[in-house]
Amino acid sequence: MATARDVAERAGTSTAVVSYVFNNGPRPVSADTRRRVLEAAAELDYRPNILARALSAGRTYSLGLLIPQIRNPYFATLAEHLENFARQHDHLLLIGDSAGDPEQESAHIGSFIERKVDGVVLVSLLVEPAIQRFAAAGVPVVALHPVPEGVTVSTLSIDYVAAAEASTDHLLSHGYRTLGVVTGPEDSPGTSEHRRGIERALDKHPRASARYVASPVSRFAARDAVQPWFKQKRPPRAIYCSTDEQAFGVLFAAWEAGLRVPEDVAVMGFDGTSECTVTVPPLASVRQPIEETARSAVELLLDRTNTQAARHVLDYALVPSTSCGC
Amino acid sequence: MATARDVAERAGTSTAVVSYVFNNGPRPVSADTRRRVLEAAAELDYRPNILARALSAGRTYSLGLLIPQIRNPYFATLAEHLENFARQHDHLLLIGDSAGDPEQESAHIGSFIERKVDGVVLVSLLVEPAIQRFAAAGVPVVALHPVPEGVTVSTLSIDYVAAAEASTDHLLSHGYRTLGVVTGPEDSPGTSEHRRGIERALDKHPRASARYVASPVSRFAARDAVQPWFKQKRPPRAIYCSTDEQAFGVLFAAWEAGLRVPEDVAVMGFDGTSECTVTVPPLASVRQPIEETARSAVELLLDRTNTQAARHVLDYALVPSTSCGC
DNA sequence: TTGTAAGCGTTATCAC
DNA sequence: GTGATAACGCTTACAA
């Protein structure tokens, strides 16, 4: 593999100039010299050694994505978009999948810091400790979930409370009086926001009631979580899920229990992954702007001028479908 | 951040010894010195700079995974297991998702080579060109799909022909006479193996016939691909899919067309992802040994002694379920 | 068993 | 505009 020294020799100049050319700075280079360098580089098929560059310049041209579970289509989609935008900016995306395990998340945090990623997109189980560690290491972070007041970090998310309210309200407006709610684990970020939105909607429908169950964000866990309801004489007439992933499990549990969706039980997901359009039956959901989230996250992380921690709120969209009775 | 020099000073020794301690070699260190170094390191919270280590030693302690689509649960599961095993060996897993696009795959190949990963797990769209580039760059590769004879590379896979034959035979043994086959794109690795296996099974059931359609490996594409069949007077009585991902789309298409599974049309997937157990109805499939594949792949890549290119054949398992009529 | 010092391939300072 | 040269932090001959 050719090095900058090889290119410099061939172009009759120095490694410094080769560096100036390839980085467009920090010193100017005459048009003629630049041409000779580029020619020599092309002839030798020179590519700067990223590792050396990283060591010297302190930038790795990589971004980290820390998520609870890559198998969740929402995160898989997010990863795809982030990777695209990262590539457009000549960055590599590292994916850290915690598999719902705080210890694994912690290991990934260490790994990202060790490898000196230029920034991290965070969907954390630990939230505050995670943010602290990255802050201490000087790694810029964008969090995609609700973060407690007072924690200094950029966030990029929809208004979860409003979205949960809108979704629940939609269900209750169908006339469904008994609501089942599947949230994530008690302490996971977002759970309280979903609850808050649901309570608000319930306030507007005084004759409706709700029962709650917390479940890991997995279709398998969610199926298990709602099975008891479906064995009861009077299962909830409608089920609100805080993620599509869980809703997939609920659709299955209903089928397994011999309940028709939406005739016997209506189901609403959350995230609006495209997988919703091909479930049996198609799943109503709240669409998150995944692509826009990814684009903004990459821009925020790579824009070295803007170091302000700002909280950005994106738009969501309610997407009715067969599963909610439309 | 503390450096080896800091640790050396504090322990009253040299950076060389610090290195010997942290790498268990290549020179021996006295028990006492080792202890002093470890103490100093602990006090300073020293962690070797991976970038510097990589530049100097030529190893990055990272593995690459190149796949067509992270949203496919089979690949997502594979990624999870690989990441676990990689972590157990103190390696980071880089995931390159080509999204079915050869250009993106090509970009990832360049990226992996540039970043000097220690090895690559390959599920390629391009196969031979990909293998060539890694070979030229001296990057060890394990391919998880069928590879043309004569190409020198380690492979790790089930016997696709036998598995396809067993699966098809299972369907035909139910008495289904008309078979629909959904394969991947014509030129994708594996497609011809599936075909070969199917032909063999058909030979054993002379009264059965098959029609074929090639489709990108996506549930959405597969739904579109089989829709015409389901609009016909006589749709195929059973459908064989070369991936679960496609079978998910087929289940949806059947529902959409008002056909019952398995009463009107039976469906068989391939890969045996756990998502099969919670589809409506549960999907019969051929289970691939994903975890074992991941374990072996990591071991093969990290075992620097064994540089032989060997073709390893793993076991598959036919998993009947509701969708095939059991 | 330990220490010195020469890389690894960049970047960027500073003098010209 | 350009070119020596000193980092960056580690590994590893080689010498002691």
mmCIF file of N, CA, C and O in Angstrom, chain A residues 254-286:
data_model
loop_
_atom_site.group_PDB
_atom_site.id
_atom_site.type_symbol
_atom_site.label_atom_id
_atom_site.label_comp_id
_atom_site.label_asym_id
_atom_site.label_seq_id
_atom_site.Cartn_x
_atom_site.Cartn_y
_atom_site.Cartn_z
ATOM 1 N N ALA A 254 -53.328 -12.564 19.945
ATOM 2 C CA ALA A 254 -54.762 -12.514 19.640
ATOM 3 C C ALA A 254 -55.150 -13.686 18.743
ATOM 4 O O ALA A 254 -56.124 -14.390 18.988
ATOM 5 N N TRP A 255 -54.355 -13.885 17.710
ATOM 6 C CA TRP A 255 -54.630 -14.992 16.794
ATOM 7 C C TRP A 255 -54.636 -16.322 17.534
ATOM 8 O O TRP A 255 -55.543 -17.144 17.369
ATOM 9 N N GLU A 256 -53.635 -16.464 18.378
ATOM 10 C CA GLU A 256 -53.476 -17.696 19.135
ATOM 11 C C GLU A 256 -54.685 -17.942 20.044
ATOM 12 O O GLU A 256 -55.091 -19.077 20.274
ATOM 13 N N ALA A 257 -55.233 -16.850 20.555
ATOM 14 C CA ALA A 257 -56.373 -16.974 21.474
ATOM 15 C C ALA A 257 -57.695 -17.063 20.713
ATOM 16 O O ALA A 257 -58.769 -17.128 21.320
ATOM 17 N N GLY A 258 -57.597 -17.032 19.403
ATOM 18 C CA GLY A 258 -58.820 -17.129 18.602
ATOM 19 C C GLY A 258 -59.604 -15.828 18.534
ATOM 20 O O GLY A 258 -60.787 -15.817 18.193
ATOM 21 N N LEU A 259 -58.966 -14.735 18.840
ATOM 22 C CA LEU A 259 -59.632 -13.430 18.759
ATOM 23 C C LEU A 259 -59.335 -12.782 17.410
ATOM 24 O O LEU A 259 -58.198 -12.809 16.940
ATOM 25 N N ARG A 260 -60.361 -12.198 16.825
ATOM 26 C CA ARG A 260 -60.160 -11.529 15.543
ATOM 27 C C ARG A 260 -59.737 -10.071 15.784
ATOM 28 O O ARG A 260 -60.241 -9.414 16.689
ATOM 29 N N VAL A 261 -58.807 -9.615 14.942
ATOM 30 C CA VAL A 261 -58.385 -8.209 14.971
ATOM 31 C C VAL A 261 -58.903 -7.571 13.683
ATOM 32 O O VAL A 261 -58.640 -8.088 12.604
ATOM 33 N N PRO A 262 -59.671 -6.516 13.745
ATOM 34 C CA PRO A 262 -60.022 -5.711 14.911
ATOM 35 C C PRO A 262 -61.402 -6.037 15.498
ATOM 36 O O PRO A 262 -61.811 -5.363 16.437
ATOM 37 N N GLU A 263 -62.102 -7.045 14.970
ATOM 38 C CA GLU A 263 -63.480 -7.272 15.405
ATOM 39 C C GLU A 263 -63.598 -7.560 16.897
ATOM 40 O O GLU A 263 -64.512 -7.073 17.564
ATOM 41 N N ASP A 264 -62.678 -8.380 17.428
ATOM 42 C CA ASP A 264 -62.745 -8.710 18.848
ATOM 43 C C ASP A 264 -61.828 -7.818 19.680
ATOM 44 O O ASP A 264 -62.138 -7.433 20.787
ATOM 45 N N VAL A 265 -60.687 -7.540 19.104
ATOM 46 C CA VAL A 265 -59.735 -6.682 19.822
ATOM 47 C C VAL A 265 -58.990 -5.830 18.797
ATOM 48 O O VAL A 265 -58.534 -6.333 17.767
ATOM 49 N N ALA A 266 -58.920 -4.544 19.074
ATOM 50 C CA ALA A 266 -58.187 -3.634 18.202
ATOM 51 C C ALA A 266 -56.769 -3.490 18.729
ATOM 52 O O ALA A 266 -56.529 -3.620 19.928
ATOM 53 N N VAL A 267 -55.835 -3.227 17.837
ATOM 54 C CA VAL A 267 -54.431 -3.114 18.261
ATOM 55 C C VAL A 267 -53.789 -1.898 17.611
ATOM 56 O O VAL A 267 -54.001 -1.632 16.428
ATOM 57 N N MET A 268 -53.017 -1.221 18.410
ATOM 58 C CA MET A 268 -52.321 -0.039 17.919
ATOM 59 C C MET A 268 -50.840 -0.172 18.275
ATOM 60 O O MET A 268 -50.500 -0.460 19.429
ATOM 61 N N GLY A 269 -49.990 0.060 17.278
ATOM 62 C CA GLY A 269 -48.555 0.014 17.527
ATOM 63 C C GLY A 269 -47.983 1.410 17.691
ATOM 64 O O GLY A 269 -48.720 2.385 17.806
ATOM 65 N N PHE A 270 -46.664 1.483 17.700
ATOM 66 C CA PHE A 270 -46.006 2.773 17.852
ATOM 67 C C PHE A 270 -44.610 2.667 17.267
ATOM 68 O O PHE A 270 -43.829 1.789 17.673
ATOM 69 N N ASP A 271 -44.348 3.542 16.313
ATOM 70 C CA ASP A 271 -43.050 3.682 15.607
ATOM 71 C C ASP A 271 -43.309 3.817 14.110
ATOM 72 O O ASP A 271 -42.610 4.543 13.421
ATOM 73 N N GLY A 272 -44.325 3.050 13.635
ATOM 74 C CA GLY A 272 -44.670 3.187 12.227
ATOM 75 C C GLY A 272 -43.653 2.614 11.269
ATOM 76 O O GLY A 272 -43.410 3.142 10.189
ATOM 77 N N THR A 273 -43.037 1.496 11.656
ATOM 78 C CA THR A 273 -42.113 0.819 10.751
ATOM 79 C C THR A 273 -42.882 0.290 9.549
ATOM 80 O O THR A 273 -44.084 0.045 9.638
ATOM 81 N N SER A 274 -42.198 0.097 8.448
ATOM 82 C CA SER A 274 -42.911 -0.347 7.258
ATOM 83 C C SER A 274 -43.398 -1.783 7.403
ATOM 84 O O SER A 274 -44.301 -2.211 6.697
ATOM 85 N N GLU A 275 -42.834 -2.532 8.323
ATOM 86 C CA GLU A 275 -43.316 -3.886 8.590
ATOM 87 C C GLU A 275 -44.800 -3.876 8.963
ATOM 88 O O GLU A 275 -45.508 -4.868 8.765
ATOM 89 N N CYS A 276 -45.273 -2.762 9.499
ATOM 90 C CA CYS A 276 -46.687 -2.655 9.868
ATOM 91 C C CYS A 276 -47.616 -2.902 8.694
ATOM 92 O O CYS A 276 -48.753 -3.329 8.879
ATOM 93 N N THR A 277 -47.142 -2.606 7.505
ATOM 94 C CA THR A 277 -48.030 -2.704 6.340
ATOM 95 C C THR A 277 -48.197 -4.132 5.851
ATOM 96 O O THR A 277 -49.030 -4.391 4.988
ATOM 97 N N VAL A 278 -47.396 -5.058 6.367
ATOM 98 C CA VAL A 278 -47.515 -6.433 5.894
ATOM 99 C C VAL A 278 -47.743 -7.428 7.026
ATOM 100 O O VAL A 278 -47.428 -8.610 6.896
ATOM 101 N N THR A 279 -48.248 -6.944 8.151
ATOM 102 C CA THR A 279 -48.623 -7.890 9.195
ATOM 103 C C THR A 279 -50.044 -8.361 8.903
ATOM 104 O O THR A 279 -50.752 -7.765 8.103
ATOM 105 N N VAL A 280 -50.446 -9.420 9.594
ATOM 106 C CA VAL A 280 -51.787 -9.966 9.429
ATOM 107 C C VAL A 280 -52.580 -9.713 10.696
ATOM 108 O O VAL A 280 -52.320 -10.350 11.713
ATOM 109 N N PRO A 281 -53.500 -8.754 10.721
ATOM 110 C CA PRO A 281 -53.751 -7.789 9.651
ATOM 111 C C PRO A 281 -52.798 -6.602 9.773
ATOM 112 O O PRO A 281 -52.076 -6.514 10.770
ATOM 113 N N PRO A 282 -52.798 -5.696 8.802
ATOM 114 C CA PRO A 282 -51.926 -4.522 8.845
ATOM 115 C C PRO A 282 -52.120 -3.742 10.144
ATOM 116 O O PRO A 282 -53.244 -3.615 10.631
ATOM 117 N N LEU A 283 -51.012 -3.262 10.667
ATOM 118 C CA LEU A 283 -51.004 -2.660 11.992
ATOM 119 C C LEU A 283 -51.099 -1.131 11.959
ATOM 120 O O LEU A 283 -50.302 -0.467 11.301
ATOM 121 N N ALA A 284 -52.054 -0.612 12.691
ATOM 122 C CA ALA A 284 -52.142 0.837 12.870
ATOM 123 C C ALA A 284 -51.011 1.267 13.796
ATOM 124 O O ALA A 284 -50.626 0.528 14.693
ATOM 125 N N SER A 285 -50.492 2.457 13.572
ATOM 126 C CA SER A 285 -49.343 2.864 14.377
ATOM 127 C C SER A 285 -49.150 4.375 14.360
ATOM 128 O O SER A 285 -49.905 5.097 13.707
ATOM 129 N N VAL A 286 -48.179 4.826 15.098
ATOM 130 C CA VAL A 286 -47.804 6.240 15.090
ATOM 131 C C VAL A 286 -46.452 6.311 14.399
ATOM 132 O O VAL A 286 -45.486 5.715 14.874
#
